[in-house]
Amino acid sequence: MKKFSLFFILAVFMASSFNSAYSQRHERNRERYTFDIKDFVEKRNIYLTEKLSLTAEEVEKFLPIDNELMRKKFEIGRDCHQLGRKIRNNKKSTEEEYAALLKCREEVKAKHFELEKEYMEKFKEVLSNEKMILYESAAKDFLDEYMKDNRKD
């Protein structure tokens, strides 16, 4: 009986220690992955201004249009991201839920493509062809760098 009591006490102690450690780690992860949209937009605007060598006039006209495009793309993808998060957090997701997520992602990609076509026309009114080409790679490069910098512990 003493062995059982000792084992039970040890098991409870280990479980509470594990729970405490898990909670602390989970809290640190939540802090680390908090996304600051204002910071992202400011840094992206500075990055694009430098990489594209935008003039003051181009900055004034281009960045509001680009920020509007980003906001619309985010809004289009929001429901899909929430569905993906729900599925990731639910270990017992069904095939129907996975199918719904795939369909959602396909629809988002199609909507993003249409938005990009629309906004490229607006960008052409402000930027030269050379800067349009630079924009595509600079926007991708910024996102890669931003994500890499913000995933560091």
PDB file of C-alpha atoms in Angstrom:
ATOM      1  CA  MET A   1       0.000   0.000   0.000  1.00  0.00           C
ATOM      2  CA  LYS A   2       2.877   2.376   0.773  1.00  0.00           C
ATOM      3  CA  LYS A   3       4.322   1.794  -2.711  1.00  0.00           C
ATOM      4  CA  PHE A   4       0.970   2.642  -4.306  1.00  0.00           C
ATOM      5  CA  SER A   5       0.657   5.848  -2.232  1.00  0.00           C
ATOM      6  CA  LEU A   6       4.206   6.871  -3.076  1.00  0.00           C
ATOM      7  CA  PHE A   7       3.599   6.145  -6.764  1.00  0.00           C
ATOM      8  CA  PHE A   8       0.312   8.097  -6.704  1.00  0.00           C
ATOM      9  CA  ILE A   9       1.948  11.134  -5.029  1.00  0.00           C
ATOM     10  CA  LEU A  10       4.849  11.013  -7.480  1.00  0.00           C
ATOM     11  CA  ALA A  11       2.444  10.768 -10.434  1.00  0.00           C
ATOM     12  CA  VAL A  12       0.409  13.762  -9.210  1.00  0.00           C
ATOM     13  CA  PHE A  13       3.568  15.793  -8.643  1.00  0.00           C
ATOM     14  CA  MET A  14       4.899  14.969 -12.128  1.00  0.00           C
ATOM     15  CA  ALA A  15       1.564  15.770 -13.753  1.00  0.00           C
ATOM     16  CA  SER A  16       1.334  19.149 -12.040  1.00  0.00           C
ATOM     17  CA  SER A  17       4.956  19.934 -12.943  1.00  0.00           C
ATOM     18  CA  PHE A  18       4.311  18.994 -16.559  1.00  0.00           C
ATOM     19  CA  ASN A  19       1.145  21.100 -16.664  1.00  0.00           C
ATOM     20  CA  SER A  20       2.980  24.100 -15.217  1.00  0.00           C
ATOM     21  CA  ALA A  21       5.866  23.754 -17.682  1.00  0.00           C
ATOM     22  CA  TYR A  22       3.444  23.306 -20.578  1.00  0.00           C
ATOM     23  CA  SER A  23       1.461  26.392 -19.555  1.00  0.00           C
ATOM     24  CA  GLN A  24       4.615  28.509 -19.312  1.00  0.00           C
ATOM     25  CA  ARG A  25       5.860  27.309 -22.710  1.00  0.00           C
ATOM     26  CA  HIS A  26       2.435  27.879 -24.265  1.00  0.00           C
ATOM     27  CA  GLU A  27       2.354  31.421 -22.852  1.00  0.00           C
ATOM     28  CA  ARG A  28       5.844  32.169 -24.242  1.00  0.00           C
ATOM     29  CA  ASN A  29       4.778  30.855 -27.659  1.00  0.00           C
ATOM     30  CA  ARG A  30       1.667  33.046 -27.628  1.00  0.00           C
ATOM     31  CA  GLU A  31       3.788  36.111 -26.830  1.00  0.00           C
ATOM     32  CA  ARG A  32       6.344  35.214 -29.475  1.00  0.00           C
ATOM     33  CA  TYR A  33       3.804  34.745 -32.268  1.00  0.00           C
ATOM     34  CA  THR A  34       1.627  37.780 -31.606  1.00  0.00           C
ATOM     35  CA  PHE A  35       1.364  39.513 -34.955  1.00  0.00           C
ATOM     36  CA  ASP A  36       1.596  43.291 -34.922  1.00  0.00           C
ATOM     37  CA  ILE A  37      -0.010  44.418 -38.176  1.00  0.00           C
ATOM     38  CA  LYS A  38       1.027  48.041 -37.641  1.00  0.00           C
ATOM     39  CA  ASP A  39       4.673  47.055 -37.236  1.00  0.00           C
ATOM     40  CA  PHE A  40       4.469  44.784 -40.276  1.00  0.00           C
ATOM     41  CA  VAL A  41       2.985  47.488 -42.512  1.00  0.00           C
ATOM     42  CA  GLU A  42       5.452  50.157 -41.351  1.00  0.00           C
ATOM     43  CA  LYS A  43       8.468  47.916 -41.904  1.00  0.00           C
ATOM     44  CA  ARG A  44       7.124  46.711 -45.242  1.00  0.00           C
ATOM     45  CA  ASN A  45       6.517  50.269 -46.446  1.00  0.00           C
ATOM     46  CA  ILE A  46      10.063  51.283 -45.500  1.00  0.00           C
ATOM     47  CA  TYR A  47      11.488  48.170 -47.142  1.00  0.00           C
ATOM     48  CA  LEU A  48       9.570  48.678 -50.384  1.00  0.00           C
ATOM     49  CA  THR A  49      10.445  52.372 -50.478  1.00  0.00           C
ATOM     50  CA  GLU A  50      14.140  51.546 -50.232  1.00  0.00           C
ATOM     51  CA  LYS A  51      14.177  48.499 -52.528  1.00  0.00           C
ATOM     52  CA  LEU A  52      12.161  50.206 -55.245  1.00  0.00           C
ATOM     53  CA  SER A  53      13.895  53.566 -54.783  1.00  0.00           C
ATOM     54  CA  LEU A  54      10.504  55.242 -54.645  1.00  0.00           C
ATOM     55  CA  THR A  55      10.289  58.995 -55.013  1.00  0.00           C
ATOM     56  CA  ALA A  56       8.226  61.024 -52.545  1.00  0.00           C
ATOM     57  CA  GLU A  57       5.443  61.267 -55.124  1.00  0.00           C
ATOM     58  CA  GLU A  58       5.499  57.502 -55.735  1.00  0.00           C
ATOM     59  CA  VAL A  59       5.433  56.822 -51.998  1.00  0.00           C
ATOM     60  CA  GLU A  60       2.420  59.077 -51.597  1.00  0.00           C
ATOM     61  CA  LYS A  61       0.490  57.358 -54.396  1.00  0.00           C
ATOM     62  CA  PHE A  62       1.772  53.771 -54.346  1.00  0.00           C
ATOM     63  CA  LEU A  63       1.926  52.775 -50.672  1.00  0.00           C
ATOM     64  CA  PRO A  64      -1.756  53.493 -49.898  1.00  0.00           C
ATOM     65  CA  ILE A  65      -2.774  51.356 -52.886  1.00  0.00           C
ATOM     66  CA  ASP A  66      -0.393  48.554 -51.870  1.00  0.00           C
ATOM     67  CA  ASN A  67      -1.589  48.671 -48.255  1.00  0.00           C
ATOM     68  CA  GLU A  68      -5.195  48.502 -49.459  1.00  0.00           C
ATOM     69  CA  LEU A  69      -4.349  45.413 -51.531  1.00  0.00           C
ATOM     70  CA  MET A  70      -2.718  43.762 -48.518  1.00  0.00           C
ATOM     71  CA  ARG A  71      -5.715  44.536 -46.304  1.00  0.00           C
ATOM     72  CA  LYS A  72      -8.155  43.100 -48.852  1.00  0.00           C
ATOM     73  CA  LYS A  73      -6.058  39.954 -49.287  1.00  0.00           C
ATOM     74  CA  PHE A  74      -5.973  39.512 -45.530  1.00  0.00           C
ATOM     75  CA  GLU A  75      -9.744  39.905 -45.274  1.00  0.00           C
ATOM     76  CA  ILE A  76     -10.304  37.370 -48.043  1.00  0.00           C
ATOM     77  CA  GLY A  77      -8.100  34.812 -46.312  1.00  0.00           C
ATOM     78  CA  ARG A  78      -9.289  35.376 -42.740  1.00  0.00           C
ATOM     79  CA  ASP A  79     -12.054  32.743 -42.682  1.00  0.00           C
ATOM     80  CA  CYS A  80      -9.793  30.222 -44.333  1.00  0.00           C
ATOM     81  CA  HIS A  81      -7.041  30.838 -41.765  1.00  0.00           C
ATOM     82  CA  GLN A  82      -9.538  30.402 -38.941  1.00  0.00           C
ATOM     83  CA  LEU A  83     -10.776  27.127 -40.426  1.00  0.00           C
ATOM     84  CA  GLY A  84      -7.181  25.916 -40.784  1.00  0.00           C
ATOM     85  CA  ARG A  85      -6.428  26.829 -37.175  1.00  0.00           C
ATOM     86  CA  LYS A  86      -9.564  25.020 -36.006  1.00  0.00           C
ATOM     87  CA  ILE A  87      -8.563  21.875 -37.894  1.00  0.00           C
ATOM     88  CA  ARG A  88      -4.972  22.023 -36.607  1.00  0.00           C
ATOM     89  CA  ASN A  89      -6.182  22.295 -33.029  1.00  0.00           C
ATOM     90  CA  ASN A  90      -8.696  19.455 -33.410  1.00  0.00           C
ATOM     91  CA  LYS A  91      -6.939  16.108 -33.557  1.00  0.00           C
ATOM     92  CA  LYS A  92     -10.182  14.435 -34.693  1.00  0.00           C
ATOM     93  CA  SER A  93     -10.927  16.509 -37.781  1.00  0.00           C
ATOM     94  CA  THR A  94     -12.989  14.793 -40.448  1.00  0.00           C
ATOM     95  CA  GLU A  95     -12.285  14.313 -44.136  1.00  0.00           C
ATOM     96  CA  GLU A  96     -15.139  16.723 -44.832  1.00  0.00           C
ATOM     97  CA  GLU A  97     -13.407  19.430 -42.772  1.00  0.00           C
ATOM     98  CA  TYR A  98     -10.145  18.862 -44.637  1.00  0.00           C
ATOM     99  CA  ALA A  99     -12.015  18.984 -47.953  1.00  0.00           C
ATOM    100  CA  ALA A 100     -13.675  22.252 -46.897  1.00  0.00           C
ATOM    101  CA  LEU A 101     -10.272  23.722 -46.033  1.00  0.00           C
ATOM    102  CA  LEU A 102      -8.822  22.705 -49.408  1.00  0.00           C
ATOM    103  CA  LYS A 103     -11.797  24.218 -51.218  1.00  0.00           C
ATOM    104  CA  CYS A 104     -11.484  27.378 -49.151  1.00  0.00           C
ATOM    105  CA  ARG A 105      -7.786  27.677 -49.994  1.00  0.00           C
ATOM    106  CA  GLU A 106      -8.492  27.223 -53.703  1.00  0.00           C
ATOM    107  CA  GLU A 107     -11.116  29.966 -53.583  1.00  0.00           C
ATOM    108  CA  VAL A 108      -8.785  32.295 -51.691  1.00  0.00           C
ATOM    109  CA  LYS A 109      -6.006  31.758 -54.238  1.00  0.00           C
ATOM    110  CA  ALA A 110      -8.394  32.541 -57.086  1.00  0.00           C
ATOM    111  CA  LYS A 111      -9.654  35.691 -55.346  1.00  0.00           C
ATOM    112  CA  HIS A 112      -6.084  36.784 -54.579  1.00  0.00           C
ATOM    113  CA  PHE A 113      -5.152  36.310 -58.222  1.00  0.00           C
ATOM    114  CA  GLU A 114      -8.072  38.474 -59.366  1.00  0.00           C
ATOM    115  CA  LEU A 115      -7.225  41.156 -56.811  1.00  0.00           C
ATOM    116  CA  GLU A 116      -3.593  41.182 -57.880  1.00  0.00           C
ATOM    117  CA  LYS A 117      -4.599  41.609 -61.525  1.00  0.00           C
ATOM    118  CA  GLU A 118      -6.840  44.525 -60.572  1.00  0.00           C
ATOM    119  CA  TYR A 119      -4.194  46.196 -58.434  1.00  0.00           C
ATOM    120  CA  MET A 120      -1.374  45.678 -60.910  1.00  0.00           C
ATOM    121  CA  GLU A 121      -3.314  47.974 -63.229  1.00  0.00           C
ATOM    122  CA  LYS A 122      -3.453  50.581 -60.467  1.00  0.00           C
ATOM    123  CA  PHE A 123       0.266  50.136 -59.760  1.00  0.00           C
ATOM    124  CA  LYS A 124       1.083  50.694 -63.445  1.00  0.00           C
ATOM    125  CA  GLU A 125      -0.394  54.177 -63.164  1.00  0.00           C
ATOM    126  CA  VAL A 126       2.201  55.018 -60.500  1.00  0.00           C
ATOM    127  CA  LEU A 127       5.270  52.827 -61.096  1.00  0.00           C
ATOM    128  CA  SER A 128       7.527  52.204 -64.064  1.00  0.00           C
ATOM    129  CA  ASN A 129       7.682  48.706 -65.552  1.00  0.00           C
ATOM    130  CA  GLU A 130      11.089  48.219 -63.966  1.00  0.00           C
ATOM    131  CA  LYS A 131       9.738  49.069 -60.511  1.00  0.00           C
ATOM    132  CA  MET A 132       6.758  46.786 -61.093  1.00  0.00           C
ATOM    133  CA  ILE A 133       9.156  43.871 -61.643  1.00  0.00           C
ATOM    134  CA  LEU A 134      11.218  44.891 -58.600  1.00  0.00           C
ATOM    135  CA  TYR A 135       8.035  45.151 -56.538  1.00  0.00           C
ATOM    136  CA  GLU A 136       7.120  41.497 -57.056  1.00  0.00           C
ATOM    137  CA  SER A 137      10.451  40.204 -55.785  1.00  0.00           C
ATOM    138  CA  ALA A 138      10.817  42.850 -53.053  1.00  0.00           C
ATOM    139  CA  ALA A 139       7.386  42.032 -51.574  1.00  0.00           C
ATOM    140  CA  LYS A 140       8.278  38.335 -51.434  1.00  0.00           C
ATOM    141  CA  ASP A 141      11.772  39.014 -50.056  1.00  0.00           C
ATOM    142  CA  PHE A 142      10.353  41.225 -47.327  1.00  0.00           C
ATOM    143  CA  LEU A 143       7.888  38.583 -46.211  1.00  0.00           C
ATOM    144  CA  ASP A 144      10.635  35.936 -46.107  1.00  0.00           C
ATOM    145  CA  GLU A 145      12.927  38.189 -44.050  1.00  0.00           C
ATOM    146  CA  TYR A 146      10.154  39.354 -41.733  1.00  0.00           C
ATOM    147  CA  MET A 147       9.018  35.826 -40.985  1.00  0.00           C
ATOM    148  CA  LYS A 148      12.580  34.635 -40.420  1.00  0.00           C
ATOM    149  CA  ASP A 149      13.334  37.533 -38.058  1.00  0.00           C
ATOM    150  CA  ASN A 150      10.135  37.027 -36.069  1.00  0.00           C
ATOM    151  CA  ARG A 151      10.530  33.296 -35.586  1.00  0.00           C
ATOM    152  CA  LYS A 152      13.785  33.688 -33.666  1.00  0.00           C
ATOM    153  CA  ASP A 153      13.509  32.788 -29.987  1.00  0.00           C
TER     154      ASP A 153
END
